[in-house]
Amino acid sequence: MSLLELYCHVDEFCQQFEPRWHQHQVADGTSRWRRRGHLSVSEILTIVIHFHQAHYRDFKAYYLRYVALHLRAEFPRLVSYHRFVELLPMVGVPLCAYLQACFGNCTGIAFIDSTALAVCHNRRIRQHKVFTGIAQRGKMSLG
């Protein structure tokens, strides 16, 4: 999925989600002045989601070396890295809702990962209490 397709998909979701989200938020009775960021919620979500599609190990390197240099034309009102990190908490709920909306319908077919799970080192088996009666020594079908 290209960056433009991703942004269009996220923006369509945000146009439907944000009014309902703000409608259900509960105010605490005090009025606070909230400085508005220069990036929209859709733009922040697009950058966060695109980070997981890019081949960067940490977000700071991705933002400073890729977004700030190569995507400035796509995001003309781009903020500094530190300001972007301050804006991230406000998109937690929309991000979870977007990912939930992207889930497909359950078909009844599921895949199970059969990777070995090391519970503890063999020297500490007698001390380990969490998987008492469940964990066993031995080989798996993988060898």
XYZ file of N, CA and C in Angstrom:
429
model
N 0.856 -1.169 0.000
C 0.000 0.000 0.000
C 0.903 1.233 0.000
N 0.670 2.129 -0.939
C 1.482 3.338 -1.021
C 1.090 4.312 0.089
N 1.915 5.319 0.279
C 1.661 6.309 1.325
C 0.379 7.078 1.039
N 0.134 7.404 -0.220
C -1.081 8.140 -0.582
C -2.331 7.296 -0.341
N -2.293 6.034 -0.720
C -3.433 5.141 -0.467
C -3.681 4.984 1.029
N -2.602 4.842 1.784
C -2.722 4.715 3.234
C -3.346 5.968 3.828
N -2.875 7.143 3.391
C -3.424 8.393 3.927
C -4.910 8.527 3.586
N -5.284 8.217 2.364
C -6.698 8.325 1.968
C -7.566 7.387 2.803
N -7.096 6.176 3.020
C -7.852 5.203 3.812
C -7.993 5.671 5.261
N -6.907 6.154 5.848
C -6.927 6.637 7.232
C -7.786 7.885 7.347
N -7.694 8.786 6.378
C -8.459 10.034 6.433
C -9.961 9.777 6.328
N -10.361 8.848 5.458
C -11.784 8.491 5.374
C -12.282 7.940 6.703
N -11.464 7.106 7.340
C -11.845 6.566 8.647
C -11.961 7.688 9.680
N -10.987 8.589 9.710
C -10.981 9.668 10.713
C -12.159 10.618 10.530
N -12.570 10.871 9.301
C -13.720 11.751 9.070
C -14.993 11.158 9.653
N -15.105 9.853 9.672
C -16.276 9.208 10.269
C -16.108 9.013 11.769
N -14.896 8.721 12.209
C -14.670 8.353 13.608
C -14.595 9.556 14.552
N -13.894 10.605 14.145
C -13.642 11.728 15.058
C -14.901 12.399 15.593
N -15.910 12.690 14.775
C -17.112 13.313 15.361
C -17.783 12.432 16.405
N -17.861 11.130 16.150
C -18.468 10.224 17.134
C -17.606 10.111 18.385
N -16.300 10.128 18.219
C -15.387 10.025 19.350
C -15.498 11.246 20.259
N -15.502 12.436 19.649
C -15.619 13.665 20.445
C -16.983 13.762 21.116
N -17.992 13.204 20.500
C -19.337 13.229 21.066
C -19.407 12.382 22.339
N -18.642 11.300 22.400
C -18.698 10.391 23.541
C -17.664 10.694 24.624
N -16.810 11.680 24.394
C -15.823 12.026 25.412
C -16.501 12.756 26.560
N -16.042 12.494 27.760
C -16.615 13.104 28.951
C -15.691 14.223 29.411
N -16.268 15.408 29.626
C -15.485 16.540 30.111
C -15.417 16.487 31.633
N -14.302 16.954 32.186
C -14.151 16.926 33.642
C -14.646 18.209 34.308
N -15.215 19.129 33.568
C -15.791 20.344 34.131
C -14.861 21.540 34.096
N -13.589 21.318 33.892
C -12.656 22.436 33.814
C -12.319 22.688 32.357
N -12.215 23.949 32.036
C -11.861 24.273 30.655
C -10.351 24.446 30.581
N -9.758 23.769 29.650
C -8.319 23.832 29.466
C -8.029 24.325 28.066
N -6.972 25.091 27.974
C -6.528 25.544 26.670
C -5.623 24.473 26.098
N -6.031 23.921 24.991
C -5.230 22.876 24.355
C -4.675 23.413 23.053
N -3.356 23.465 22.991
C -2.718 23.936 21.780
C -2.887 22.881 20.700
N -3.345 23.305 19.585
C -3.599 22.377 18.497
C -2.311 22.151 17.713
N -2.029 20.911 17.396
C -0.849 20.597 16.600
C -1.069 20.990 15.147
N -0.008 21.110 14.440
C -0.123 21.483 13.030
C -0.519 20.307 12.156
N -0.288 19.111 12.623
C -0.664 17.923 11.862
C -2.055 17.462 12.271
N -2.799 16.973 11.323
C -4.118 16.420 11.638
C -3.947 15.015 12.214
N -5.013 14.510 12.801
C -4.982 13.153 13.359
C -4.697 12.147 12.248
N -5.265 12.359 11.058
C -5.026 11.432 9.941
C -3.558 11.422 9.530
N -2.924 12.592 9.543
C -1.515 12.652 9.162
C -0.637 11.955 10.204
N -0.942 12.152 11.477
C -0.167 11.497 12.531
C -0.331 9.984 12.436
N -1.573 9.529 12.255
C -1.817 8.090 12.130
C -1.104 7.512 10.911
N -1.106 8.240 9.812
C -0.441 7.768 8.599
C 1.051 7.583 8.839
N 1.671 8.542 9.514
C 3.105 8.439 9.796
C 3.383 7.256 10.718
N 2.554 7.077 11.740
C 2.762 5.977 12.690
C 2.581 4.628 12.002
N 1.552 4.492 11.185
C 1.306 3.220 10.500
C 2.386 2.962 9.449
N 2.797 4.012 8.742
C 3.822 3.852 7.710
C 5.164 3.447 8.318
N 5.423 3.853 9.553
C 6.657 3.436 10.234
C 6.749 1.919 10.298
N 5.637 1.257 10.531
C 5.653 -0.201 10.635
C 5.797 -0.873 9.272
N 5.530 -0.142 8.204
C 5.740 -0.681 6.868
C 7.158 -0.408 6.374
N 7.811 0.591 6.964
C 9.181 0.937 6.579
C 10.155 -0.003 7.286
N 11.379 0.018 6.845
C 12.382 -0.895 7.400
C 13.311 -0.159 8.359
N 12.714 0.500 9.330
C 13.491 1.183 10.360
C 13.279 0.477 11.685
N 14.325 0.450 12.503
C 14.243 -0.252 13.783
C 13.652 0.622 14.874
N 13.938 1.927 14.830
C 13.393 2.796 15.867
C 12.708 3.996 15.220
N 11.722 4.516 15.926
C 10.875 5.561 15.363
C 11.630 6.870 15.179
N 12.543 7.182 16.080
C 13.271 8.449 15.982
C 14.086 8.507 14.692
N 14.785 7.440 14.375
C 15.561 7.396 13.133
C 14.640 7.498 11.926
N 13.521 6.808 11.974
C 12.551 6.869 10.874
C 12.059 8.295 10.672
N 11.692 8.960 11.761
C 11.124 10.302 11.650
C 12.170 11.305 11.178
N 13.360 11.268 11.777
C 14.377 12.266 11.449
C 15.061 12.002 10.112
N 15.280 10.735 9.768
C 16.021 10.418 8.544
C 15.138 10.184 7.331
N 13.883 9.856 7.543
C 13.021 9.571 6.396
C 11.890 10.584 6.265
N 11.089 10.721 7.304
C 9.926 11.611 7.221
C 10.372 13.053 7.052
N 11.281 13.518 7.907
C 11.699 14.919 7.869
C 12.442 15.273 6.585
N 13.111 14.315 5.984
C 13.878 14.601 4.773
C 13.108 14.307 3.488
N 12.454 13.158 3.420
C 11.861 12.718 2.158
C 10.354 12.941 2.057
N 9.668 13.084 3.167
C 8.206 13.220 3.120
C 7.726 14.625 3.462
N 8.621 15.608 3.421
C 8.217 16.973 3.747
C 7.229 17.516 2.712
N 7.325 17.078 1.483
C 6.377 17.532 0.456
C 4.983 16.958 0.717
N 4.913 15.721 1.204
C 3.627 15.096 1.496
C 2.995 15.659 2.769
N 3.824 16.077 3.717
C 3.343 16.653 4.979
C 3.945 18.048 5.133
N 3.362 19.057 4.485
C 3.973 20.396 4.495
C 3.978 21.064 5.872
N 3.072 20.693 6.754
C 3.018 21.303 8.090
C 3.676 20.398 9.132
N 4.715 19.715 8.738
C 5.396 18.756 9.596
C 6.003 19.453 10.810
N 5.859 18.837 11.959
C 6.388 19.401 13.201
C 7.708 18.719 13.548
N 8.402 19.251 14.547
C 9.664 18.651 14.970
C 9.399 17.285 15.601
N 10.456 16.523 15.749
C 10.316 15.185 16.327
C 9.773 15.258 17.750
N 10.291 16.187 18.542
C 9.854 16.282 19.939
C 8.382 16.676 20.032
N 7.934 17.568 19.164
C 6.515 17.940 19.160
C 5.660 16.768 18.687
N 6.153 16.011 17.722
C 5.407 14.855 17.236
C 5.221 13.831 18.348
N 6.265 13.599 19.139
C 6.173 12.656 20.252
C 5.159 13.150 21.280
N 5.057 14.473 21.473
C 4.051 15.025 22.382
C 2.637 14.817 21.850
N 2.477 14.768 20.533
C 1.156 14.594 19.920
C 0.714 13.130 19.876
N 1.636 12.200 20.031
C 1.300 10.778 19.909
C 0.226 10.293 20.881
N 0.214 10.707 22.156
C -0.826 10.189 23.056
C -2.253 10.518 22.626
N -2.440 11.592 21.867
C -3.809 11.943 21.480
C -4.345 11.060 20.347
N -3.494 10.235 19.731
C -3.974 9.369 18.655
C -4.021 7.903 19.060
N -3.888 7.613 20.334
C -3.932 6.223 20.792
C -5.276 5.576 20.542
N -6.345 6.264 20.921
C -7.697 5.715 20.732
C -8.046 5.617 19.248
N -7.811 6.677 18.439
C -8.106 6.522 17.007
C -7.291 5.415 16.334
N -6.043 5.223 16.762
C -5.223 4.161 16.178
C -5.802 2.788 16.490
N -6.194 2.568 17.735
C -6.801 1.278 18.109
C -8.110 1.056 17.359
N -8.911 2.114 17.233
C -10.184 1.988 16.519
C -9.948 1.712 15.034
N -8.939 2.348 14.445
C -8.630 2.116 13.033
C -8.185 0.674 12.808
N -7.305 0.185 13.669
C -6.833 -1.195 13.523
C -7.973 -2.188 13.716
N -8.869 -1.891 14.641
C -10.039 -2.754 14.854
C -10.938 -2.749 13.614
N -11.084 -1.570 12.987
C -11.917 -1.466 11.786
C -11.292 -2.202 10.601
N -9.975 -2.353 10.609
C -9.292 -3.036 9.505
C -9.353 -4.556 9.614
N -9.786 -5.067 10.762
C -9.907 -6.518 10.905
C -10.896 -7.052 9.886
N -10.622 -8.235 9.397
C -11.560 -8.890 8.500
C -12.591 -9.678 9.284
N -13.571 -10.193 8.587
C -14.578 -11.031 9.238
C -13.973 -12.383 9.587
N -14.415 -12.943 10.681
C -13.922 -14.244 11.112
C -14.491 -15.324 10.192
N -13.614 -16.148 9.632
C -14.047 -17.195 8.708
C -14.153 -18.546 9.393
N -13.709 -18.621 10.640
C -13.722 -19.895 11.339
C -12.434 -20.665 11.163
N -11.538 -20.167 10.327
C -10.248 -20.811 10.120
C -9.211 -20.020 10.910
N -8.434 -20.703 11.720
C -7.419 -20.035 12.526
C -6.093 -20.760 12.376
N -5.021 -20.034 12.529
C -3.683 -20.600 12.465
C -3.056 -20.489 13.844
N -2.386 -21.533 14.263
C -1.760 -21.563 15.573
C -0.256 -21.667 15.382
N 0.459 -20.844 16.098
C 1.915 -20.871 16.046
C 2.413 -21.972 16.974
N 3.212 -22.880 16.451
C 3.702 -23.991 17.273
C 5.174 -23.811 17.632
N 5.602 -22.579 17.756
C 6.985 -22.312 18.117
C 7.235 -22.728 19.558
N 8.392 -23.294 19.810
C 8.726 -23.726 21.171
C 8.824 -22.520 22.092
N 8.329 -22.676 23.297
C 8.368 -21.613 24.289
C 9.207 -22.093 25.463
N 10.355 -21.484 25.632
C 11.225 -21.866 26.746
C 10.682 -21.249 28.022
N 10.280 -22.087 28.957
C 9.691 -21.602 30.206
C 10.780 -21.151 31.157
N 11.762 -21.979 31.370
C 12.884 -21.608 32.230
C 14.065 -22.516 31.913
N 15.198 -22.167 32.452
C 16.396 -22.975 32.263
C 16.252 -24.279 33.048
N 16.854 -25.353 32.550
C 16.722 -26.661 33.194
C 17.199 -26.663 34.645
N 18.142 -25.813 34.983
C 18.642 -25.769 36.358
C 17.598 -25.223 37.332
N 16.646 -24.465 36.836
C 15.673 -23.817 37.713
C 14.275 -24.433 37.630
N 14.167 -25.620 37.098
C 12.861 -26.248 36.916
C 12.141 -26.446 38.242
N 12.844 -26.877 39.265
C 12.191 -27.130 40.555
C 11.730 -25.838 41.223
N 12.367 -24.729 40.938
C 12.009 -23.452 41.558
C 10.870 -22.756 40.825
N 10.670 -23.086 39.563
C 9.688 -22.389 38.737
C 8.274 -22.841 39.087
N 7.392 -21.900 39.430
C 6.054 -22.247 39.914
C 4.932 -21.889 38.934
N 5.215 -21.063 37.953
C 4.153 -20.570 37.075
C 3.540 -21.687 36.237
N 4.361 -22.505 35.615
C 3.865 -23.559 34.741
C 3.965 -24.939 35.395
N 3.806 -25.000 36.700
C 3.869 -26.277 37.410
C 2.765 -27.199 36.903
N 3.135 -28.390 36.491
C 2.163 -29.353 35.999
C 1.880 -29.237 34.511
N 2.340 -28.179 33.879
C 2.078 -27.987 32.450
C 3.352 -28.175 31.642
N 4.422 -27.502 32.065
C 5.678 -27.548 31.326
C 6.322 -28.917 31.457
N 6.952 -29.350 30.360
C 7.624 -30.645 30.347
C 8.965 -30.499 29.657
N 9.861 -31.404 29.996
C 11.129 -31.470 29.283
C 10.948 -32.354 28.066
N 11.763 -32.140 27.096
C 11.701 -33.030 25.952
C 11.793 -32.276 24.653
N 11.709 -33.025 23.569
C 11.805 -32.445 22.251
C 10.417 -32.251 21.678
N 10.349 -31.322 20.755
C 9.089 -31.079 20.055
C 9.084 -31.856 18.751
N 8.021 -31.730 18.010
C 7.936 -32.401 16.715
C 8.905 -31.777 15.717
N 9.392 -30.560 16.035
C 10.328 -29.896 15.131
C 11.753 -30.395 15.312
N 12.030 -31.113 16.403
C 13.357 -31.673 16.580
C 14.097 -31.203 17.758
